[in-house]
Amino acid sequence: MRDIMGMMGKVKEMQAKMEQMQAEIAELTAEGKAGGGLVTVLISGKGELKSLKIDPSLFKEDDVEILEDLIVAAHKDAKDKAEALAAEKTKALTAGLPIPPGFKLPF
């Protein structure tokens, strides 16, 4: 019976740590750049676009498609960085747990 109570305590402790980690991840920001810095995006740890900066030199009629592609590329760059930061945070929390490869936290 004591083992079950000990296990329940560990589960509650892990749950509290997970909630704290999710809150910390939500507060993270990641910056992505494309076109050598001509387009810059800032996203939250949850992947929400927070800001977009476009170099004025790209405001030409002929360059609309290029600009669109650079925005998408900058967003992907920022999202990849945010996911890497989240993975670092979860690594410490899940150390020693048998988690399958490719399984991502938080859910």
mmCIF file of N, CA and C in Angstrom:
data_model
loop_
_atom_site.group_PDB
_atom_site.id
_atom_site.type_symbol
_atom_site.label_atom_id
_atom_site.label_comp_id
_atom_site.label_asym_id
_atom_site.label_seq_id
_atom_site.Cartn_x
_atom_site.Cartn_y
_atom_site.Cartn_z
ATOM 1 N N MET A 1 0.822 -1.193 0.000
ATOM 2 C CA MET A 1 0.000 0.000 0.000
ATOM 3 C C MET A 1 0.870 1.263 0.000
ATOM 4 N N ARG A 2 1.994 1.192 0.728
ATOM 5 C CA ARG A 2 2.887 2.352 0.766
ATOM 6 C C ARG A 2 3.465 2.648 -0.611
ATOM 7 N N ASP A 3 3.737 1.586 -1.386
ATOM 8 C CA ASP A 3 4.275 1.785 -2.728
ATOM 9 C C ASP A 3 3.305 2.559 -3.609
ATOM 10 N N ILE A 4 2.038 2.261 -3.482
ATOM 11 C CA ILE A 4 1.021 2.952 -4.271
ATOM 12 C C ILE A 4 0.952 4.419 -3.854
ATOM 13 N N MET A 5 1.002 4.672 -2.575
ATOM 14 C CA MET A 5 0.955 6.052 -2.085
ATOM 15 C C MET A 5 2.198 6.826 -2.539
ATOM 16 N N GLY A 6 3.339 6.167 -2.505
ATOM 17 C CA GLY A 6 4.573 6.790 -2.968
ATOM 18 C C GLY A 6 4.500 7.097 -4.458
ATOM 19 N N MET A 7 3.945 6.160 -5.219
ATOM 20 C CA MET A 7 3.802 6.340 -6.651
ATOM 21 C C MET A 7 2.832 7.489 -6.948
ATOM 22 N N MET A 8 1.749 7.570 -6.206
ATOM 23 C CA MET A 8 0.770 8.643 -6.402
ATOM 24 C C MET A 8 1.417 10.004 -6.113
ATOM 25 N N GLY A 9 2.252 10.057 -5.088
ATOM 26 C CA GLY A 9 2.972 11.303 -4.769
ATOM 27 C C GLY A 9 3.887 11.706 -5.909
ATOM 28 N N LYS A 10 4.567 10.720 -6.499
ATOM 29 C CA LYS A 10 5.467 10.998 -7.627
ATOM 30 C C LYS A 10 4.681 11.479 -8.841
ATOM 31 N N VAL A 11 3.519 10.887 -9.072
ATOM 32 C CA VAL A 11 2.683 11.294 -10.201
ATOM 33 C C VAL A 11 2.238 12.747 -10.024
ATOM 34 N N LYS A 12 1.805 13.104 -8.823
ATOM 35 C CA LYS A 12 1.374 14.475 -8.562
ATOM 36 C C LYS A 12 2.539 15.450 -8.720
ATOM 37 N N GLU A 13 3.708 15.040 -8.255
ATOM 38 C CA GLU A 13 4.903 15.881 -8.385
ATOM 39 C C GLU A 13 5.249 16.081 -9.859
ATOM 40 N N MET A 14 5.189 14.999 -10.644
ATOM 41 C CA MET A 14 5.480 15.068 -12.072
ATOM 42 C C MET A 14 4.449 15.948 -12.784
ATOM 43 N N GLN A 15 3.195 15.845 -12.388
ATOM 44 C CA GLN A 15 2.143 16.653 -12.992
ATOM 45 C C GLN A 15 2.386 18.140 -12.719
ATOM 46 N N ALA A 16 2.769 18.472 -11.501
ATOM 47 C CA ALA A 16 3.053 19.867 -11.158
ATOM 48 C C ALA A 16 4.237 20.391 -11.962
ATOM 49 N N LYS A 17 5.271 19.560 -12.111
ATOM 50 C CA LYS A 17 6.436 19.968 -12.893
ATOM 51 C C LYS A 17 6.065 20.154 -14.363
ATOM 52 N N MET A 18 5.200 19.280 -14.885
ATOM 53 C CA MET A 18 4.772 19.376 -16.271
ATOM 54 C C MET A 18 3.990 20.670 -16.506
ATOM 55 N N GLU A 19 3.101 21.012 -15.587
ATOM 56 C CA GLU A 19 2.329 22.244 -15.713
ATOM 57 C C GLU A 19 3.238 23.470 -15.676
ATOM 58 N N GLN A 20 4.229 23.440 -14.792
ATOM 59 C CA GLN A 20 5.170 24.547 -14.707
ATOM 60 C C GLN A 20 5.985 24.654 -15.995
ATOM 61 N N MET A 21 6.419 23.511 -16.518
ATOM 62 C CA MET A 21 7.201 23.501 -17.741
ATOM 63 C C MET A 21 6.371 24.026 -18.912
ATOM 64 N N GLN A 22 5.097 23.641 -19.001
ATOM 65 C CA GLN A 22 4.240 24.120 -20.081
ATOM 66 C C GLN A 22 4.071 25.642 -20.004
ATOM 67 N N ALA A 23 3.955 26.155 -18.794
ATOM 68 C CA ALA A 23 3.841 27.609 -18.626
ATOM 69 C C ALA A 23 5.131 28.303 -19.061
ATOM 70 N N GLU A 24 6.274 27.704 -18.723
ATOM 71 C CA GLU A 24 7.556 28.281 -19.125
ATOM 72 C C GLU A 24 7.721 28.246 -20.637
ATOM 73 N N ILE A 25 7.305 27.153 -21.267
ATOM 74 C CA ILE A 25 7.406 27.036 -22.717
ATOM 75 C C ILE A 25 6.517 28.081 -23.394
ATOM 76 N N ALA A 26 5.328 28.302 -22.851
ATOM 77 C CA ALA A 26 4.418 29.289 -23.423
ATOM 78 C C ALA A 26 5.030 30.693 -23.379
ATOM 79 N N GLU A 27 5.881 30.954 -22.386
ATOM 80 C CA GLU A 27 6.513 32.266 -22.236
ATOM 81 C C GLU A 27 7.742 32.443 -23.138
ATOM 82 N N LEU A 28 8.265 31.354 -23.691
ATOM 83 C CA LEU A 28 9.439 31.438 -24.553
ATOM 84 C C LEU A 28 9.107 32.180 -25.837
ATOM 85 N N THR A 29 10.113 32.778 -26.433
ATOM 86 C CA THR A 29 9.965 33.351 -27.768
ATOM 87 C C THR A 29 11.136 32.885 -28.613
ATOM 88 N N ALA A 30 10.890 32.770 -29.908
ATOM 89 C CA ALA A 30 11.942 32.382 -30.837
ATOM 90 C C ALA A 30 11.853 33.280 -32.056
ATOM 91 N N GLU A 31 13.021 33.686 -32.541
ATOM 92 C CA GLU A 31 13.080 34.561 -33.703
ATOM 93 C C GLU A 31 13.577 33.769 -34.896
ATOM 94 N N GLY A 32 12.880 33.909 -36.011
ATOM 95 C CA GLY A 32 13.285 33.250 -37.248
ATOM 96 C C GLY A 32 13.571 34.284 -38.310
ATOM 97 N N LYS A 33 14.572 33.994 -39.140
ATOM 98 C CA LYS A 33 14.957 34.935 -40.199
ATOM 99 C C LYS A 33 15.031 34.205 -41.527
ATOM 100 N N ALA A 34 14.780 34.957 -42.580
ATOM 101 C CA ALA A 34 14.897 34.417 -43.934
ATOM 102 C C ALA A 34 15.425 35.527 -44.837
ATOM 103 N N GLY A 35 16.015 35.110 -45.947
ATOM 104 C CA GLY A 35 16.544 36.087 -46.898
ATOM 105 C C GLY A 35 17.665 36.916 -46.329
ATOM 106 N N GLY A 36 18.492 36.300 -45.492
ATOM 107 C CA GLY A 36 19.609 37.038 -44.900
ATOM 108 C C GLY A 36 19.160 38.134 -43.948
ATOM 109 N N GLY A 37 18.009 37.928 -43.318
ATOM 110 C CA GLY A 37 17.511 38.901 -42.354
ATOM 111 C C GLY A 37 16.544 39.915 -42.948
ATOM 112 N N LEU A 38 16.181 39.749 -44.213
ATOM 113 C CA LEU A 38 15.227 40.674 -44.834
ATOM 114 C C LEU A 38 13.826 40.501 -44.242
ATOM 115 N N VAL A 39 13.515 39.270 -43.815
ATOM 116 C CA VAL A 39 12.235 38.996 -43.155
ATOM 117 C C VAL A 39 12.542 38.348 -41.806
ATOM 118 N N THR A 40 11.949 38.893 -40.750
ATOM 119 C CA THR A 40 12.148 38.379 -39.401
ATOM 120 C C THR A 40 10.794 38.197 -38.733
ATOM 121 N N VAL A 41 10.592 37.017 -38.108
ATOM 122 C CA VAL A 41 9.362 36.776 -37.355
ATOM 123 C C VAL A 41 9.720 36.403 -35.922
ATOM 124 N N LEU A 42 8.818 36.720 -35.016
ATOM 125 C CA LEU A 42 8.972 36.366 -33.613
ATOM 126 C C LEU A 42 7.726 35.571 -33.235
ATOM 127 N N ILE A 43 7.933 34.346 -32.708
ATOM 128 C CA ILE A 43 6.800 33.518 -32.309
ATOM 129 C C ILE A 43 6.922 33.136 -30.842
ATOM 130 N N SER A 44 5.778 32.777 -30.254
ATOM 131 C CA SER A 44 5.762 32.314 -28.865
ATOM 132 C C SER A 44 6.123 30.833 -28.833
ATOM 133 N N GLY A 45 6.308 30.317 -27.629
ATOM 134 C CA GLY A 45 6.601 28.900 -27.456
ATOM 135 C C GLY A 45 5.472 28.003 -27.931
ATOM 136 N N LYS A 46 4.282 28.559 -28.055
ATOM 137 C CA LYS A 46 3.136 27.807 -28.557
ATOM 138 C C LYS A 46 2.993 27.926 -30.072
ATOM 139 N N GLY A 47 3.890 28.673 -30.717
ATOM 140 C CA GLY A 47 3.869 28.804 -32.163
ATOM 141 C C GLY A 47 3.038 29.967 -32.674
ATOM 142 N N GLU A 48 2.579 30.845 -31.777
ATOM 143 C CA GLU A 48 1.791 31.996 -32.200
ATOM 144 C C GLU A 48 2.706 33.093 -32.728
ATOM 145 N N LEU A 49 2.357 33.645 -33.878
ATOM 146 C CA LEU A 49 3.141 34.716 -34.478
ATOM 147 C C LEU A 49 2.961 35.984 -33.652
ATOM 148 N N LYS A 50 4.050 36.519 -33.124
ATOM 149 C CA LYS A 50 4.002 37.714 -32.280
ATOM 150 C C LYS A 50 4.350 38.987 -33.057
ATOM 151 N N SER A 51 5.333 38.900 -33.943
ATOM 152 C CA SER A 51 5.681 40.075 -34.741
ATOM 153 C C SER A 51 6.294 39.641 -36.067
ATOM 154 N N LEU A 52 6.230 40.561 -37.015
ATOM 155 C CA LEU A 52 6.755 40.342 -38.357
ATOM 156 C C LEU A 52 7.446 41.625 -38.795
ATOM 157 N N LYS A 53 8.694 41.510 -39.229
ATOM 158 C CA LYS A 53 9.437 42.673 -39.725
ATOM 159 C C LYS A 53 9.906 42.358 -41.139
ATOM 160 N N ILE A 54 9.648 43.301 -42.033
ATOM 161 C CA ILE A 54 10.027 43.133 -43.436
ATOM 162 C C ILE A 54 10.877 44.327 -43.842
ATOM 163 N N ASP A 55 12.037 44.043 -44.416
ATOM 164 C CA ASP A 55 12.919 45.103 -44.885
ATOM 165 C C ASP A 55 12.212 45.868 -46.008
ATOM 166 N N PRO A 56 12.220 47.200 -45.951
ATOM 167 C CA PRO A 56 11.529 48.012 -46.964
ATOM 168 C C PRO A 56 11.990 47.757 -48.403
ATOM 169 N N SER A 57 13.192 47.237 -48.571
ATOM 170 C CA SER A 57 13.684 46.988 -49.926
ATOM 171 C C SER A 57 12.874 45.910 -50.646
ATOM 172 N N LEU A 58 12.090 45.143 -49.922
ATOM 173 C CA LEU A 58 11.296 44.078 -50.534
ATOM 174 C C LEU A 58 9.931 44.548 -51.033
ATOM 175 N N PHE A 59 9.598 45.802 -50.813
ATOM 176 C CA PHE A 59 8.292 46.305 -51.216
ATOM 177 C C PHE A 59 8.292 46.773 -52.670
ATOM 178 N N LYS A 60 8.400 45.800 -53.544
ATOM 179 C CA LYS A 60 8.340 46.061 -54.978
ATOM 180 C C LYS A 60 7.297 45.113 -55.552
ATOM 181 N N GLU A 61 6.559 45.577 -56.523
ATOM 182 C CA GLU A 61 5.483 44.761 -57.100
ATOM 183 C C GLU A 61 5.970 43.417 -57.608
ATOM 184 N N ASP A 62 7.122 43.402 -58.213
ATOM 185 C CA ASP A 62 7.635 42.175 -58.819
ATOM 186 C C ASP A 62 8.085 41.142 -57.785
ATOM 187 N N ASP A 63 8.305 41.561 -56.543
ATOM 188 C CA ASP A 63 8.865 40.673 -55.526
ATOM 189 C C ASP A 63 7.829 40.103 -54.556
ATOM 190 N N VAL A 64 6.554 40.157 -54.882
ATOM 191 C CA VAL A 64 5.514 39.693 -53.961
ATOM 192 C C VAL A 64 5.677 38.211 -53.638
ATOM 193 N N GLU A 65 5.897 37.383 -54.651
ATOM 194 C CA GLU A 65 6.051 35.944 -54.409
ATOM 195 C C GLU A 65 7.279 35.655 -53.559
ATOM 196 N N ILE A 66 8.354 36.367 -53.804
ATOM 197 C CA ILE A 66 9.570 36.184 -53.013
ATOM 198 C C ILE A 66 9.295 36.553 -51.558
ATOM 199 N N LEU A 67 8.619 37.651 -51.344
ATOM 200 C CA LEU A 67 8.284 38.097 -49.996
ATOM 201 C C LEU A 67 7.430 37.055 -49.274
ATOM 202 N N GLU A 68 6.433 36.522 -49.960
ATOM 203 C CA GLU A 68 5.573 35.494 -49.359
ATOM 204 C C GLU A 68 6.389 34.271 -48.952
ATOM 205 N N ASP A 69 7.292 33.826 -49.827
ATOM 206 C CA ASP A 69 8.136 32.670 -49.529
ATOM 207 C C ASP A 69 9.056 32.945 -48.346
ATOM 208 N N LEU A 70 9.592 34.169 -48.271
ATOM 209 C CA LEU A 70 10.484 34.511 -47.166
ATOM 210 C C LEU A 70 9.740 34.544 -45.832
ATOM 211 N N ILE A 71 8.498 34.995 -45.836
ATOM 212 C CA ILE A 71 7.706 35.011 -44.598
ATOM 213 C C ILE A 71 7.484 33.581 -44.117
ATOM 214 N N VAL A 72 7.121 32.694 -45.024
ATOM 215 C CA VAL A 72 6.906 31.291 -44.656
ATOM 216 C C VAL A 72 8.210 30.676 -44.131
ATOM 217 N N ALA A 73 9.316 30.955 -44.793
ATOM 218 C CA ALA A 73 10.609 30.398 -44.374
ATOM 219 C C ALA A 73 11.019 30.932 -42.997
ATOM 220 N N ALA A 74 10.805 32.217 -42.752
ATOM 221 C CA ALA A 74 11.158 32.797 -41.453
ATOM 222 C C ALA A 74 10.294 32.204 -40.351
ATOM 223 N N HIS A 75 9.020 31.987 -40.620
ATOM 224 C CA HIS A 75 8.134 31.381 -39.622
ATOM 225 C C HIS A 75 8.584 29.959 -39.313
ATOM 226 N N LYS A 76 8.947 29.191 -40.334
ATOM 227 C CA LYS A 76 9.423 27.825 -40.110
ATOM 228 C C LYS A 76 10.705 27.827 -39.280
ATOM 229 N N ASP A 77 11.609 28.760 -39.577
ATOM 230 C CA ASP A 77 12.860 28.872 -38.829
ATOM 231 C C ASP A 77 12.571 29.140 -37.350
ATOM 232 N N ALA A 78 11.674 30.068 -37.088
ATOM 233 C CA ALA A 78 11.327 30.397 -35.698
ATOM 234 C C ALA A 78 10.645 29.225 -35.018
ATOM 235 N N LYS A 79 9.756 28.539 -35.720
ATOM 236 C CA LYS A 79 9.045 27.398 -35.130
ATOM 237 C C LYS A 79 10.017 26.271 -34.785
ATOM 238 N N ASP A 80 10.961 26.002 -35.674
ATOM 239 C CA ASP A 80 11.970 24.979 -35.396
ATOM 240 C C ASP A 80 12.783 25.327 -34.149
ATOM 241 N N LYS A 81 13.135 26.602 -34.012
ATOM 242 C CA LYS A 81 13.896 27.038 -32.838
ATOM 243 C C LYS A 81 13.061 26.918 -31.562
ATOM 244 N N ALA A 82 11.788 27.265 -31.638
ATOM 245 C CA ALA A 82 10.908 27.159 -30.472
ATOM 246 C C ALA A 82 10.740 25.699 -30.059
ATOM 247 N N GLU A 83 10.609 24.807 -31.032
ATOM 248 C CA GLU A 83 10.489 23.381 -30.726
ATOM 249 C C GLU A 83 11.774 22.849 -30.088
ATOM 250 N N ALA A 84 12.923 23.331 -30.547
ATOM 251 C CA ALA A 84 14.197 22.907 -29.958
ATOM 252 C C ALA A 84 14.304 23.383 -28.509
ATOM 253 N N LEU A 85 13.872 24.614 -28.239
ATOM 254 C CA LEU A 85 13.882 25.126 -26.862
ATOM 255 C C LEU A 85 12.941 24.310 -25.971
ATOM 256 N N ALA A 86 11.772 23.970 -26.487
ATOM 257 C CA ALA A 86 10.810 23.171 -25.725
ATOM 258 C C ALA A 86 11.369 21.780 -25.457
ATOM 259 N N ALA A 87 12.061 21.210 -26.432
ATOM 260 C CA ALA A 87 12.653 19.886 -26.259
ATOM 261 C C ALA A 87 13.722 19.903 -25.169
ATOM 262 N N GLU A 88 14.503 20.971 -25.114
ATOM 263 C CA GLU A 88 15.523 21.094 -24.066
ATOM 264 C C GLU A 88 14.871 21.124 -22.680
ATOM 265 N N LYS A 89 13.768 21.876 -22.567
ATOM 266 C CA LYS A 89 13.084 21.982 -21.273
ATOM 267 C C LYS A 89 12.491 20.643 -20.851
ATOM 268 N N THR A 90 11.919 19.897 -21.795
ATOM 269 C CA THR A 90 11.288 18.625 -21.441
ATOM 270 C C THR A 90 12.327 17.534 -21.176
ATOM 271 N N LYS A 91 13.510 17.684 -21.740
ATOM 272 C CA LYS A 91 14.559 16.671 -21.572
ATOM 273 C C LYS A 91 14.899 16.465 -20.094
ATOM 274 N N ALA A 92 15.040 17.554 -19.362
ATOM 275 C CA ALA A 92 15.380 17.449 -17.939
ATOM 276 C C ALA A 92 14.231 16.824 -17.152
ATOM 277 N N LEU A 93 13.010 17.177 -17.502
ATOM 278 C CA LEU A 93 11.856 16.670 -16.782
ATOM 279 C C LEU A 93 11.644 15.181 -17.026
ATOM 280 N N THR A 94 11.895 14.732 -18.240
ATOM 281 C CA THR A 94 11.620 13.340 -18.585
ATOM 282 C C THR A 94 12.844 12.441 -18.475
ATOM 283 N N ALA A 95 13.930 12.931 -17.918
ATOM 284 C CA ALA A 95 15.156 12.134 -17.795
ATOM 285 C C ALA A 95 14.867 10.836 -17.052
ATOM 286 N N GLY A 96 15.243 9.736 -17.675
ATOM 287 C CA GLY A 96 15.076 8.436 -17.045
ATOM 288 C C GLY A 96 13.742 7.775 -17.323
ATOM 289 N N LEU A 97 12.816 8.463 -17.942
ATOM 290 C CA LEU A 97 11.522 7.862 -18.258
ATOM 291 C C LEU A 97 11.601 7.135 -19.601
ATOM 292 N N PRO A 98 10.965 5.978 -19.708
ATOM 293 C CA PRO A 98 10.991 5.235 -20.973
ATOM 294 C C PRO A 98 10.000 5.822 -21.985
ATOM 295 N N ILE A 99 10.389 6.893 -22.641
ATOM 296 C CA ILE A 99 9.522 7.555 -23.616
ATOM 297 C C ILE A 99 9.934 7.114 -25.019
ATOM 298 N N PRO A 100 8.962 6.707 -25.837
ATOM 299 C CA PRO A 100 9.294 6.235 -27.188
ATOM 300 C C PRO A 100 9.939 7.331 -28.034
ATOM 301 N N PRO A 101 10.814 6.957 -28.953
ATOM 302 C CA PRO A 101 11.454 7.936 -29.830
ATOM 303 C C PRO A 101 10.396 8.679 -30.649
ATOM 304 N N GLY A 102 10.590 9.966 -30.828
ATOM 305 C CA GLY A 102 9.667 10.768 -31.611
ATOM 306 C C GLY A 102 8.465 11.274 -30.837
ATOM 307 N N PHE A 103 8.307 10.839 -29.599
ATOM 308 C CA PHE A 103 7.188 11.276 -28.765
ATOM 309 C C PHE A 103 7.489 12.676 -28.263
ATOM 310 N N LYS A 104 6.566 13.621 -28.512
ATOM 311 C CA LYS A 104 6.819 15.010 -28.162
ATOM 312 C C LYS A 104 5.983 15.429 -26.961
ATOM 313 N N LEU A 105 6.610 16.160 -26.062
ATOM 314 C CA LEU A 105 5.917 16.755 -24.925
ATOM 315 C C LEU A 105 6.099 18.261 -25.036
ATOM 316 N N PRO A 106 5.252 19.113 -24.586
ATOM 317 C CA PRO A 106 3.923 18.802 -24.087
ATOM 318 C C PRO A 106 2.997 18.426 -25.227
ATOM 319 N N PHE A 107 1.935 17.778 -24.866
ATOM 320 C CA PHE A 107 1.038 17.173 -25.854
ATOM 321 C C PHE A 107 0.412 18.193 -26.729
#
